[in-house]
Protein backbone atom coordinates (compact mmCIF):
# COMPACT_ATOMS: atom_id res chain seq x y z
CA UNK A 1 0.00 0.00 0.00
CA UNK A 2 1.50 3.25 -1.08
CA UNK A 3 -0.06 5.26 1.73
CA UNK A 4 0.80 3.14 4.74
CA UNK A 5 0.97 5.39 7.78
CA UNK A 6 3.96 3.52 9.11
CA UNK A 7 5.40 0.76 6.99
CA UNK A 8 4.53 -2.87 7.55
CA UNK A 9 8.19 -3.82 7.80
CA UNK A 10 8.56 -1.48 10.72
CA UNK A 11 5.41 -2.86 12.30
CA UNK A 12 6.15 -6.56 12.13
CA UNK A 13 9.82 -6.20 12.93
CA UNK A 14 9.11 -4.38 16.18
CA UNK A 15 10.51 -6.43 19.05
CA UNK A 16 7.25 -6.83 20.92
CA UNK A 17 3.64 -6.35 19.92
CA UNK A 18 1.85 -3.45 21.57
CA UNK A 19 -1.18 -5.67 22.05
CA UNK A 20 -1.04 -9.45 22.13
CA UNK A 21 -4.31 -11.38 22.00
CA UNK A 22 -3.72 -15.00 23.02
CA UNK A 23 -6.25 -17.79 22.55
CA UNK A 24 -9.25 -15.58 23.29
CA UNK A 25 -12.60 -17.27 23.85
CA UNK A 26 -15.93 -15.59 24.46
CA UNK A 27 -19.18 -17.41 25.05
CA UNK A 28 -22.48 -15.76 25.93
CA UNK A 29 -24.87 -17.84 28.06
CA UNK A 30 -28.44 -18.28 26.86
CA UNK A 31 -30.94 -18.70 29.69
CA UNK A 32 -34.35 -20.37 29.68
CA UNK A 33 -37.49 -18.18 29.89
CA UNK A 34 -37.46 -18.84 33.66
CA UNK A 35 -34.28 -16.83 34.04
CA UNK A 36 -30.87 -17.69 35.48
CA UNK A 37 -32.26 -19.91 38.20
CA UNK A 38 -31.77 -23.12 36.15
CA UNK A 39 -28.42 -22.00 34.74
CA UNK A 40 -27.50 -21.50 31.09
CA UNK A 41 -29.28 -23.81 28.67
CA UNK A 42 -26.85 -23.08 25.84
CA UNK A 43 -23.91 -20.87 24.89
CA UNK A 44 -23.34 -18.59 21.93
CA UNK A 45 -19.76 -19.28 20.84
CA UNK A 46 -18.92 -15.76 19.67
CA UNK A 47 -15.11 -16.01 19.70
CA UNK A 48 -13.16 -19.28 19.67
CA UNK A 49 -9.42 -19.49 20.17
CA UNK A 50 -8.47 -16.22 18.49
CA UNK A 51 -4.84 -15.05 18.63
CA UNK A 52 -3.26 -12.08 16.87
CA UNK A 53 -0.79 -9.30 17.54
CA UNK A 54 -1.05 -5.57 17.04
CA UNK A 55 2.27 -3.85 16.37
CA UNK A 56 2.93 -0.20 17.07
CA UNK A 57 1.98 2.07 14.18
CA UNK A 58 0.16 -0.51 12.05
CA UNK A 59 -3.46 -0.96 11.08
CA UNK A 60 -4.74 -4.50 11.60
CA UNK A 61 -8.03 -5.17 9.84
CA UNK A 62 -10.50 -7.76 11.13
CA UNK A 63 -13.00 -8.65 8.44
CA UNK A 64 -15.88 -11.10 8.26
CA UNK A 65 -19.63 -11.45 7.83
CA UNK A 66 -21.94 -10.18 10.52
CA UNK A 67 -22.00 -12.75 13.34
CA UNK A 68 -18.37 -13.74 12.80
CA UNK A 69 -17.34 -12.39 16.23
CA UNK A 70 -15.17 -9.47 15.11
CA UNK A 71 -16.98 -6.80 17.14
CA UNK A 72 -16.98 -9.04 20.22
CA UNK A 73 -13.18 -9.20 19.96
CA UNK A 74 -13.01 -5.40 19.97
CA UNK A 75 -15.32 -5.11 22.97
CA UNK A 76 -13.46 -7.83 24.86
CA UNK A 77 -10.09 -6.16 24.29
CA UNK A 78 -11.51 -2.93 25.69
CA UNK A 79 -12.89 -4.76 28.71
CA UNK A 80 -16.49 -3.84 27.81
CA UNK A 81 -17.30 -7.54 27.97
CA UNK A 82 -15.17 -10.03 29.95
CA UNK A 83 -13.36 -12.84 28.11
CA UNK A 84 -14.44 -16.42 28.89
CA UNK A 85 -10.79 -17.47 28.66
CA UNK A 86 -7.53 -16.44 27.04
CA UNK A 87 -5.33 -13.42 27.56
CA UNK A 88 -4.97 -9.88 26.30
CA UNK A 89 -1.51 -8.44 26.93
CA UNK A 90 -0.87 -4.71 26.61
CA UNK A 91 2.85 -3.91 26.56
CA UNK A 92 3.38 -7.46 27.92
CA UNK A 93 1.03 -6.87 30.88
CA UNK A 94 -2.00 -9.14 31.26
CA UNK A 95 -5.13 -6.97 31.41
CA UNK A 96 -6.87 -9.45 33.72
CA UNK A 97 -4.05 -9.16 36.25
CA UNK A 98 -3.49 -5.38 35.99
CA UNK A 99 -3.62 -3.25 39.12
CA UNK A 100 -6.23 -0.48 39.27
CA UNK A 101 -3.74 2.29 38.38
CA UNK A 102 -2.36 0.40 35.34
CA UNK A 103 -5.88 -0.48 34.21
CA UNK A 104 -6.82 3.19 34.39
CA UNK A 105 -3.80 4.04 32.23
CA UNK A 106 -4.73 1.26 29.78
CA UNK A 107 -8.28 2.60 29.49
CA UNK A 108 -6.82 5.99 28.57
CA UNK A 109 -4.38 4.46 26.06
CA UNK A 110 -7.01 2.46 24.15
CA UNK A 111 -10.13 4.10 22.80
CA UNK A 112 -13.01 2.99 20.59
CA UNK A 113 -14.82 4.54 17.65
CA UNK A 114 -18.27 3.08 17.03
CA UNK A 115 -20.35 2.69 13.89
CA UNK A 116 -22.99 5.06 15.20
CA UNK A 117 -21.39 7.70 17.41
CA UNK A 118 -24.71 9.57 17.67
CA UNK A 119 -26.23 6.93 19.95
CA UNK A 120 -23.41 7.45 22.44
CA UNK A 121 -23.57 11.28 22.41
CA UNK A 122 -25.84 12.76 25.10
CA UNK A 123 -28.44 14.70 23.06
CA UNK A 124 -28.94 17.23 25.88
CA UNK A 125 -25.29 18.25 26.14
CA UNK A 126 -23.28 20.55 23.92
CA UNK A 127 -20.31 19.02 22.11
CA UNK A 128 -17.81 20.95 24.23
CA UNK A 129 -19.21 19.43 27.42
CA UNK A 130 -19.34 15.93 25.89
CA UNK A 131 -15.71 16.03 24.79
CA UNK A 132 -14.53 17.48 28.10
CA UNK A 133 -16.25 14.67 30.04
CA UNK A 134 -13.50 12.11 29.52
CA UNK A 135 -10.83 14.63 30.54
CA UNK A 136 -12.73 15.33 33.76
CA UNK A 137 -13.07 11.60 34.51
CA UNK A 138 -9.31 11.16 34.07
CA UNK A 139 -8.46 14.36 36.03
CA UNK A 140 -6.79 15.99 33.02
CA UNK A 141 -6.03 19.73 33.30
CA UNK A 142 -8.12 22.60 34.65
CA UNK A 143 -11.21 24.05 33.01
CA UNK A 144 -9.31 26.41 30.70
CA UNK A 145 -6.84 23.69 29.62
CA UNK A 146 -9.67 21.26 28.95
CA UNK A 147 -11.49 23.83 26.85
CA UNK A 148 -8.32 24.51 24.85
CA UNK A 149 -7.83 20.77 24.35
CA UNK A 150 -11.37 20.45 22.95
CA UNK A 151 -10.86 23.35 20.52
CA UNK A 152 -7.58 21.77 19.41
CA UNK A 153 -9.11 18.35 18.85
CA UNK A 154 -12.08 19.79 16.92
CA UNK A 155 -9.59 21.39 14.56
CA UNK A 156 -7.59 18.15 14.31
CA UNK A 157 -10.63 16.23 13.04
CA UNK A 158 -11.63 18.96 10.59
CA UNK A 159 -14.38 20.68 12.61
CA UNK A 160 -14.59 24.32 13.64
CA UNK A 161 -14.38 26.05 17.01
CA UNK A 162 -18.05 27.08 16.72
CA UNK A 163 -19.03 23.38 16.85
CA UNK A 164 -18.03 23.43 20.54
CA UNK A 165 -21.37 25.08 21.35
CA UNK A 166 -23.61 22.89 19.19
CA UNK A 167 -25.77 19.88 20.12
CA UNK A 168 -25.25 16.40 18.55
CA UNK A 169 -28.43 16.58 16.42
CA UNK A 170 -27.03 19.61 14.58
CA UNK A 171 -24.30 17.50 12.91
CA UNK A 172 -24.39 15.43 9.70
CA UNK A 173 -23.40 11.74 9.62
CA UNK A 174 -19.84 12.47 8.55
CA UNK A 175 -19.45 15.23 11.15
CA UNK A 176 -20.75 12.90 13.86
CA UNK A 177 -18.09 10.37 12.95
CA UNK A 178 -15.50 13.16 13.20
CA UNK A 179 -16.91 13.81 16.69
CA UNK A 180 -16.52 10.10 17.48
CA UNK A 181 -12.88 10.37 16.44
CA UNK A 182 -12.45 13.56 18.46
CA UNK A 183 -13.80 11.85 21.56
CA UNK A 184 -11.34 8.99 21.12
CA UNK A 185 -8.39 11.26 20.32
CA UNK A 186 -8.86 13.70 23.17
CA UNK A 187 -7.41 11.09 25.54
CA UNK A 188 -4.23 10.98 23.46
CA UNK A 189 -4.53 7.19 22.96
CA UNK A 190 -1.96 4.73 21.62
CA UNK A 191 -4.55 2.36 20.10
CA UNK A 192 -7.95 3.03 18.58
CA UNK A 193 -10.40 0.18 18.00
CA UNK A 194 -12.57 1.27 15.05
CA UNK A 195 -15.75 -0.83 14.90
CA UNK A 196 -17.38 -0.41 11.46
CA UNK A 197 -16.68 3.35 11.62
CA UNK A 198 -17.73 4.11 8.03
CA UNK A 199 -20.42 1.47 7.39
CA UNK A 200 -23.31 3.87 7.93
CA UNK A 201 -21.87 6.64 5.75
CA UNK A 202 -22.27 7.52 2.06
CA UNK A 203 -19.37 6.41 -0.12
CA UNK A 204 -17.99 9.94 -0.63
CA UNK A 205 -18.07 10.62 3.12
CA UNK A 206 -16.54 7.18 3.77
CA UNK A 207 -13.42 8.11 1.84
CA UNK A 208 -13.12 11.43 3.71
CA UNK A 209 -13.21 9.65 7.08
CA UNK A 210 -10.80 6.91 5.92
CA UNK A 211 -8.34 9.51 4.64
CA UNK A 212 -8.66 11.45 7.88
CA UNK A 213 -7.94 8.25 9.83
CA UNK A 214 -4.83 7.61 7.73
CA UNK A 215 -3.62 11.16 8.21
CA UNK A 216 -4.24 11.03 11.97
CA UNK A 217 -2.45 7.72 12.23
CA UNK A 218 0.56 9.17 10.45
CA UNK A 219 0.60 12.43 12.43
CA UNK A 220 -0.15 10.96 15.86
CA UNK A 221 1.60 7.59 15.41
CA UNK A 222 -1.58 5.70 16.24
CA UNK A 223 -2.09 1.94 16.12
CA UNK A 224 -5.48 0.89 14.73
CA UNK A 225 -7.59 -2.23 15.04
CA UNK A 226 -10.07 -1.78 12.19
CA UNK A 227 -13.20 -3.96 12.28
CA UNK A 228 -15.39 -4.14 9.19
CA UNK A 229 -17.38 -6.38 6.86
CA UNK A 230 -16.30 -4.34 3.82
CA UNK A 231 -13.48 -5.90 1.79
CA UNK A 232 -12.67 -2.73 -0.18
CA UNK A 233 -12.48 -0.63 2.98
CA UNK A 234 -10.27 -3.12 4.83
CA UNK A 235 -7.97 -3.39 1.82
CA UNK A 236 -7.57 0.39 1.65
CA UNK A 237 -6.89 1.01 5.31
CA UNK A 238 -5.02 -2.08 6.60
CA UNK A 239 -1.38 -3.17 6.73
CA UNK A 240 -2.36 -6.69 7.80
CA UNK A 241 -5.72 -8.46 7.75
CA UNK A 242 -7.32 -11.28 9.72
CA UNK A 243 -10.25 -13.01 7.98
CA UNK A 244 -12.88 -14.20 10.47
CA UNK A 245 -15.48 -16.93 10.10
CA UNK A 246 -17.78 -18.06 12.91
CA UNK A 247 -15.59 -16.84 15.77
CA UNK A 248 -12.23 -17.89 14.31
CA UNK A 249 -9.46 -16.29 12.28
CA UNK A 250 -9.15 -18.55 9.24
CA UNK A 251 -6.51 -16.59 7.34
CA UNK A 252 -4.10 -13.80 8.25
CA UNK A 253 -1.67 -12.00 5.97
CA UNK A 254 -0.10 -8.72 4.96
CA UNK A 255 -2.68 -6.90 2.83
CA UNK A 256 -0.81 -7.11 -0.49
CA UNK A 257 -0.03 -10.78 0.09
CA UNK A 258 -3.64 -11.62 0.97
CA UNK A 259 -5.08 -9.91 -2.08
CA UNK A 260 -2.52 -11.30 -4.49
CA UNK A 261 -2.69 -14.85 -3.13
CA UNK A 262 -5.74 -15.71 -0.99
CA UNK A 263 -5.55 -19.39 -0.04
CA UNK A 264 -8.40 -20.21 2.34
CA UNK A 265 -11.62 -21.21 0.52
CA UNK A 266 -13.61 -18.78 2.70
CA UNK A 267 -11.31 -15.87 1.83
CA UNK A 268 -11.68 -16.76 -1.85
CA UNK A 269 -15.44 -16.80 -1.49
CA UNK A 270 -15.39 -13.36 0.19
CA UNK A 271 -13.24 -11.94 -2.60
CA UNK A 272 -15.42 -13.66 -5.24
CA UNK A 273 -18.37 -11.68 -3.94
CA UNK A 274 -16.66 -8.31 -4.50
CA UNK A 275 -17.71 -6.86 -7.88
CA UNK A 276 -14.73 -6.13 -10.09
CA UNK A 277 -12.19 -7.76 -7.81
CA UNK A 278 -9.24 -8.68 -9.99
CA UNK A 279 -6.84 -10.57 -7.74
CA UNK A 280 -4.43 -12.17 -10.24
CA UNK A 281 -4.23 -15.41 -8.24
CA UNK A 282 -8.01 -15.68 -7.72
CA UNK A 283 -8.23 -18.31 -10.43
CA UNK A 284 -11.38 -19.92 -9.10
CA UNK A 285 -14.41 -18.04 -7.89
CA UNK A 286 -16.33 -19.57 -5.01
CA UNK A 287 -19.94 -18.54 -4.60
CA UNK A 288 -21.12 -19.55 -1.15
CA UNK A 289 -24.47 -21.19 -0.62
CA UNK A 290 -26.59 -20.98 2.52
CA UNK A 291 -26.22 -18.92 5.65
CA UNK A 292 -23.45 -18.76 8.20
CA UNK A 293 -24.31 -21.51 10.79
CA UNK A 294 -25.61 -20.53 14.20
CA UNK A 295 -22.87 -19.78 16.76
CA UNK A 296 -25.12 -21.61 19.26
CA UNK A 297 -23.95 -24.90 17.75
CA UNK A 298 -20.97 -24.28 15.46
CA UNK A 299 -20.05 -27.18 13.15
CA UNK A 300 -17.51 -29.71 14.41
CA UNK A 301 -14.01 -29.91 12.90
CA UNK A 302 -13.45 -27.04 10.49
CA UNK A 303 -16.28 -24.58 11.16
CA UNK A 304 -16.44 -23.82 7.43
CA UNK A 305 -17.00 -27.45 6.35
CA UNK A 306 -20.79 -27.09 5.95
CA UNK A 307 -20.26 -24.53 3.16
CA UNK A 308 -16.85 -25.42 1.79
CA UNK A 309 -16.79 -26.95 -1.73
CA UNK A 310 -13.56 -28.82 -0.88
CA UNK A 311 -14.66 -30.34 2.44
CA UNK A 312 -13.58 -33.93 3.13
CA UNK A 313 -14.41 -36.40 5.91
CA UNK A 314 -11.37 -35.15 7.81
CA UNK A 315 -12.76 -31.60 7.77
CA UNK A 316 -15.85 -32.77 9.67
CA UNK A 317 -13.89 -33.98 12.68
CA UNK A 318 -10.48 -32.32 12.80
CA UNK A 319 -9.99 -28.62 13.58
CA UNK A 320 -7.35 -27.14 11.25
CA UNK A 321 -4.79 -24.93 13.00
CA UNK A 322 -3.43 -21.67 11.59
CA UNK A 323 -0.36 -22.74 9.60
CA UNK A 324 2.45 -20.55 8.24
CA UNK A 325 2.35 -20.48 4.43
CA UNK A 326 4.86 -17.70 3.89
CA UNK A 327 6.30 -14.82 5.85
CA UNK A 328 3.32 -12.78 7.13
CA UNK A 329 0.80 -15.32 5.81
CA UNK A 330 -1.13 -18.01 7.74
CA UNK A 331 -4.25 -20.01 7.00
CA UNK A 332 -6.31 -22.68 8.77
CA UNK A 333 -7.23 -25.34 6.20
CA UNK A 334 -6.37 -29.04 5.88
CA UNK A 335 -5.71 -28.51 2.17
CA UNK A 336 -2.81 -26.26 3.11
CA UNK A 337 -1.40 -28.12 6.07
CA UNK A 338 -1.15 -31.46 4.22
FE1 LIG B 1 -12.65 -26.48 3.48
FE2 LIG B 1 -11.66 -28.55 4.84
FE3 LIG B 1 -10.16 -26.42 4.35
FE4 LIG B 1 -12.15 -26.26 6.09
S1 LIG B 1 -10.33 -27.51 6.29
S2 LIG B 1 -11.66 -24.79 4.53
S3 LIG B 1 -13.67 -27.57 5.11
S4 LIG B 1 -11.00 -27.84 2.83
XYZ file of C-alpha atoms and ligand atoms in Angstrom:
346
model
C 0.000 0.000 0.000
C 1.503 3.248 -1.080
C -0.063 5.262 1.727
C 0.803 3.138 4.741
C 0.966 5.392 7.778
C 3.959 3.521 9.111
C 5.403 0.758 6.993
C 4.534 -2.870 7.554
C 8.190 -3.820 7.796
C 8.558 -1.477 10.724
C 5.408 -2.856 12.303
C 6.154 -6.558 12.128
C 9.818 -6.202 12.929
C 9.110 -4.378 16.185
C 10.515 -6.429 19.049
C 7.254 -6.834 20.925
C 3.642 -6.350 19.921
C 1.847 -3.449 21.565
C -1.180 -5.667 22.050
C -1.043 -9.453 22.128
C -4.312 -11.384 21.998
C -3.718 -14.999 23.025
C -6.253 -17.790 22.546
C -9.247 -15.576 23.286
C -12.605 -17.273 23.848
C -15.929 -15.591 24.462
C -19.185 -17.414 25.050
C -22.476 -15.764 25.932
C -24.867 -17.839 28.059
C -28.440 -18.281 26.863
C -30.941 -18.705 29.689
C -34.349 -20.366 29.680
C -37.488 -18.180 29.886
C -37.464 -18.838 33.658
C -34.278 -16.835 34.037
C -30.874 -17.695 35.475
C -32.260 -19.913 38.202
C -31.768 -23.116 36.152
C -28.416 -22.003 34.742
C -27.495 -21.499 31.087
C -29.276 -23.813 28.665
C -26.850 -23.078 25.841
C -23.909 -20.871 24.886
C -23.341 -18.593 21.926
C -19.758 -19.276 20.845
C -18.924 -15.759 19.670
C -15.108 -16.006 19.697
C -13.156 -19.283 19.669
C -9.416 -19.490 20.174
C -8.466 -16.223 18.492
C -4.840 -15.054 18.626
C -3.264 -12.082 16.874
C -0.795 -9.300 17.544
C -1.049 -5.571 17.042
C 2.275 -3.850 16.371
C 2.932 -0.201 17.070
C 1.981 2.074 14.179
C 0.157 -0.506 12.051
C -3.462 -0.962 11.076
C -4.741 -4.498 11.599
C -8.032 -5.169 9.843
C -10.496 -7.762 11.134
C -12.999 -8.652 8.440
C -15.878 -11.100 8.258
C -19.629 -11.454 7.829
C -21.937 -10.180 10.524
C -22.002 -12.746 13.345
C -18.366 -13.737 12.803
C -17.341 -12.392 16.227
C -15.167 -9.474 15.112
C -16.983 -6.803 17.140
C -16.984 -9.043 20.222
C -13.184 -9.201 19.964
C -13.010 -5.397 19.970
C -15.318 -5.109 22.967
C -13.465 -7.835 24.863
C -10.094 -6.155 24.292
C -11.513 -2.925 25.688
C -12.893 -4.759 28.709
C -16.488 -3.838 27.807
C -17.302 -7.539 27.969
C -15.166 -10.027 29.947
C -13.356 -12.836 28.115
C -14.437 -16.416 28.892
C -10.793 -17.473 28.661
C -7.529 -16.443 27.045
C -5.328 -13.418 27.564
C -4.975 -9.881 26.299
C -1.511 -8.442 26.934
C -0.869 -4.708 26.605
C 2.854 -3.908 26.559
C 3.383 -7.457 27.919
C 1.033 -6.870 30.876
C -1.999 -9.136 31.259
C -5.127 -6.971 31.414
C -6.869 -9.448 33.722
C -4.048 -9.163 36.249
C -3.489 -5.381 35.993
C -3.621 -3.254 39.115
C -6.225 -0.484 39.271
C -3.742 2.289 38.378
C -2.360 0.399 35.345
C -5.879 -0.479 34.206
C -6.822 3.195 34.389
C -3.797 4.041 32.227
C -4.728 1.260 29.778
C -8.284 2.605 29.488
C -6.822 5.987 28.575
C -4.375 4.462 26.057
C -7.005 2.459 24.153
C -10.135 4.097 22.802
C -13.007 2.990 20.592
C -14.822 4.542 17.647
C -18.273 3.080 17.029
C -20.349 2.686 13.887
C -22.992 5.060 15.204
C -21.387 7.704 17.408
C -24.712 9.569 17.668
C -26.229 6.927 19.949
C -23.409 7.454 22.443
C -23.574 11.276 22.409
C -25.836 12.755 25.098
C -28.439 14.700 23.064
C -28.938 17.231 25.876
C -25.291 18.246 26.140
C -23.275 20.552 23.917
C -20.315 19.022 22.107
C -17.813 20.945 24.228
C -19.209 19.431 27.419
C -19.343 15.926 25.893
C -15.712 16.035 24.785
C -14.532 17.480 28.102
C -16.252 14.673 30.036
C -13.497 12.105 29.517
C -10.827 14.631 30.542
C -12.733 15.331 33.757
C -13.071 11.596 34.514
C -9.311 11.164 34.072
C -8.463 14.362 36.028
C -6.792 15.987 33.021
C -6.033 19.730 33.304
C -8.115 22.603 34.653
C -11.211 24.050 33.014
C -9.308 26.408 30.703
C -6.836 23.694 29.623
C -9.670 21.264 28.954
C -11.487 23.826 26.854
C -8.319 24.513 24.855
C -7.830 20.768 24.354
C -11.368 20.453 22.950
C -10.862 23.354 20.525
C -7.577 21.767 19.412
C -9.111 18.346 18.852
C -12.083 19.791 16.916
C -9.591 21.395 14.559
C -7.587 18.149 14.311
C -10.628 16.230 13.041
C -11.627 18.957 10.587
C -14.381 20.677 12.613
C -14.587 24.322 13.641
C -14.383 26.053 17.007
C -18.049 27.083 16.718
C -19.027 23.384 16.852
C -18.034 23.435 20.538
C -21.365 25.084 21.348
C -23.609 22.889 19.195
C -25.767 19.876 20.121
C -25.249 16.401 18.548
C -28.432 16.579 16.424
C -27.027 19.615 14.584
C -24.301 17.497 12.908
C -24.389 15.433 9.700
C -23.399 11.739 9.621
C -19.835 12.468 8.555
C -19.452 15.230 11.150
C -20.754 12.902 13.857
C -18.095 10.370 12.948
C -15.501 13.155 13.200
C -16.906 13.808 16.691
C -16.517 10.099 17.475
C -12.878 10.370 16.437
C -12.446 13.564 18.463
C -13.798 11.851 21.557
C -11.341 8.987 21.115
C -8.392 11.263 20.321
C -8.861 13.701 23.171
C -7.411 11.090 25.540
C -4.233 10.979 23.458
C -4.532 7.186 22.964
C -1.963 4.731 21.615
C -4.550 2.363 20.100
C -7.953 3.030 18.577
C -10.398 0.181 17.996
C -12.571 1.271 15.050
C -15.755 -0.831 14.898
C -17.378 -0.408 11.463
C -16.677 3.346 11.618
C -17.729 4.114 8.027
C -20.419 1.467 7.388
C -23.313 3.866 7.926
C -21.866 6.640 5.746
C -22.267 7.523 2.064
C -19.366 6.412 -0.121
C -17.991 9.940 -0.630
C -18.073 10.623 3.121
C -16.536 7.178 3.768
C -13.418 8.105 1.843
C -13.124 11.430 3.708
C -13.209 9.655 7.075
C -10.800 6.912 5.919
C -8.340 9.514 4.638
C -8.662 11.447 7.881
C -7.943 8.247 9.833
C -4.828 7.606 7.734
C -3.618 11.156 8.206
C -4.242 11.033 11.974
C -2.446 7.720 12.226
C 0.564 9.166 10.451
C 0.597 12.425 12.430
C -0.153 10.957 15.861
C 1.604 7.586 15.406
C -1.578 5.695 16.237
C -2.091 1.941 16.124
C -5.480 0.893 14.730
C -7.592 -2.229 15.040
C -10.073 -1.776 12.194
C -13.202 -3.959 12.278
C -15.393 -4.137 9.188
C -17.384 -6.384 6.864
C -16.300 -4.339 3.823
C -13.475 -5.896 1.793
C -12.674 -2.732 -0.178
C -12.479 -0.632 2.980
C -10.273 -3.117 4.829
C -7.969 -3.391 1.821
C -7.573 0.391 1.645
C -6.890 1.008 5.314
C -5.019 -2.079 6.601
C -1.377 -3.170 6.731
C -2.357 -6.690 7.795
C -5.716 -8.456 7.746
C -7.316 -11.278 9.723
C -10.253 -13.006 7.984
C -12.883 -14.203 10.467
C -15.481 -16.935 10.100
C -17.775 -18.059 12.911
C -15.586 -16.841 15.768
C -12.226 -17.888 14.309
C -9.457 -16.286 12.284
C -9.150 -18.548 9.244
C -6.509 -16.589 7.337
C -4.105 -13.797 8.253
C -1.670 -12.001 5.972
C -0.101 -8.725 4.962
C -2.678 -6.897 2.834
C -0.814 -7.107 -0.491
C -0.031 -10.776 0.093
C -3.638 -11.620 0.967
C -5.084 -9.912 -2.084
C -2.516 -11.301 -4.489
C -2.685 -14.846 -3.130
C -5.735 -15.711 -0.990
C -5.548 -19.394 -0.041
C -8.399 -20.206 2.340
C -11.619 -21.209 0.525
C -13.608 -18.783 2.699
C -11.314 -15.871 1.828
C -11.678 -16.760 -1.852
C -15.445 -16.797 -1.489
C -15.391 -13.363 0.187
C -13.243 -11.943 -2.605
C -15.417 -13.661 -5.242
C -18.373 -11.681 -3.938
C -16.663 -8.307 -4.501
C -17.706 -6.859 -7.876
C -14.726 -6.131 -10.092
C -12.185 -7.757 -7.810
C -9.242 -8.683 -9.985
C -6.838 -10.566 -7.737
C -4.430 -12.171 -10.236
C -4.225 -15.409 -8.236
C -8.009 -15.680 -7.721
C -8.235 -18.307 -10.426
C -11.381 -19.922 -9.101
C -14.407 -18.040 -7.894
C -16.330 -19.570 -5.011
C -19.939 -18.542 -4.602
C -21.125 -19.545 -1.151
C -24.475 -21.193 -0.617
C -26.590 -20.979 2.521
C -26.224 -18.921 5.648
C -23.453 -18.765 8.198
C -24.309 -21.515 10.786
C -25.605 -20.529 14.204
C -22.874 -19.782 16.761
C -25.123 -21.613 19.256
C -23.953 -24.901 17.753
C -20.967 -24.282 15.457
C -20.050 -27.183 13.149
C -17.507 -29.713 14.409
C -14.010 -29.912 12.896
C -13.445 -27.045 10.486
C -16.284 -24.584 11.158
C -16.436 -23.816 7.432
C -16.999 -27.447 6.349
C -20.791 -27.093 5.948
C -20.262 -24.530 3.162
C -16.847 -25.421 1.792
C -16.795 -26.950 -1.731
C -13.562 -28.822 -0.881
C -14.664 -30.337 2.443
C -13.583 -33.934 3.126
C -14.413 -36.398 5.906
C -11.368 -35.147 7.814
C -12.760 -31.600 7.773
C -15.850 -32.768 9.672
C -13.886 -33.983 12.682
C -10.478 -32.320 12.801
C -9.995 -28.618 13.582
C -7.346 -27.142 11.252
C -4.787 -24.935 12.996
C -3.427 -21.671 11.595
C -0.358 -22.742 9.600
C 2.447 -20.555 8.237
C 2.354 -20.479 4.432
C 4.859 -17.700 3.892
C 6.296 -14.822 5.845
C 3.325 -12.778 7.129
C 0.798 -15.320 5.814
C -1.128 -18.011 7.740
C -4.254 -20.014 7.003
C -6.311 -22.683 8.770
C -7.229 -25.339 6.203
C -6.365 -29.041 5.877
C -5.715 -28.515 2.167
C -2.810 -26.262 3.108
C -1.398 -28.121 6.071
C -1.148 -31.464 4.223
Fe -12.646 -26.482 3.480
Fe -11.661 -28.546 4.843
Fe -10.158 -26.415 4.354
Fe -12.151 -26.260 6.086
S -10.328 -27.515 6.290
S -11.658 -24.788 4.532
S -13.674 -27.567 5.110
S -10.997 -27.845 2.831
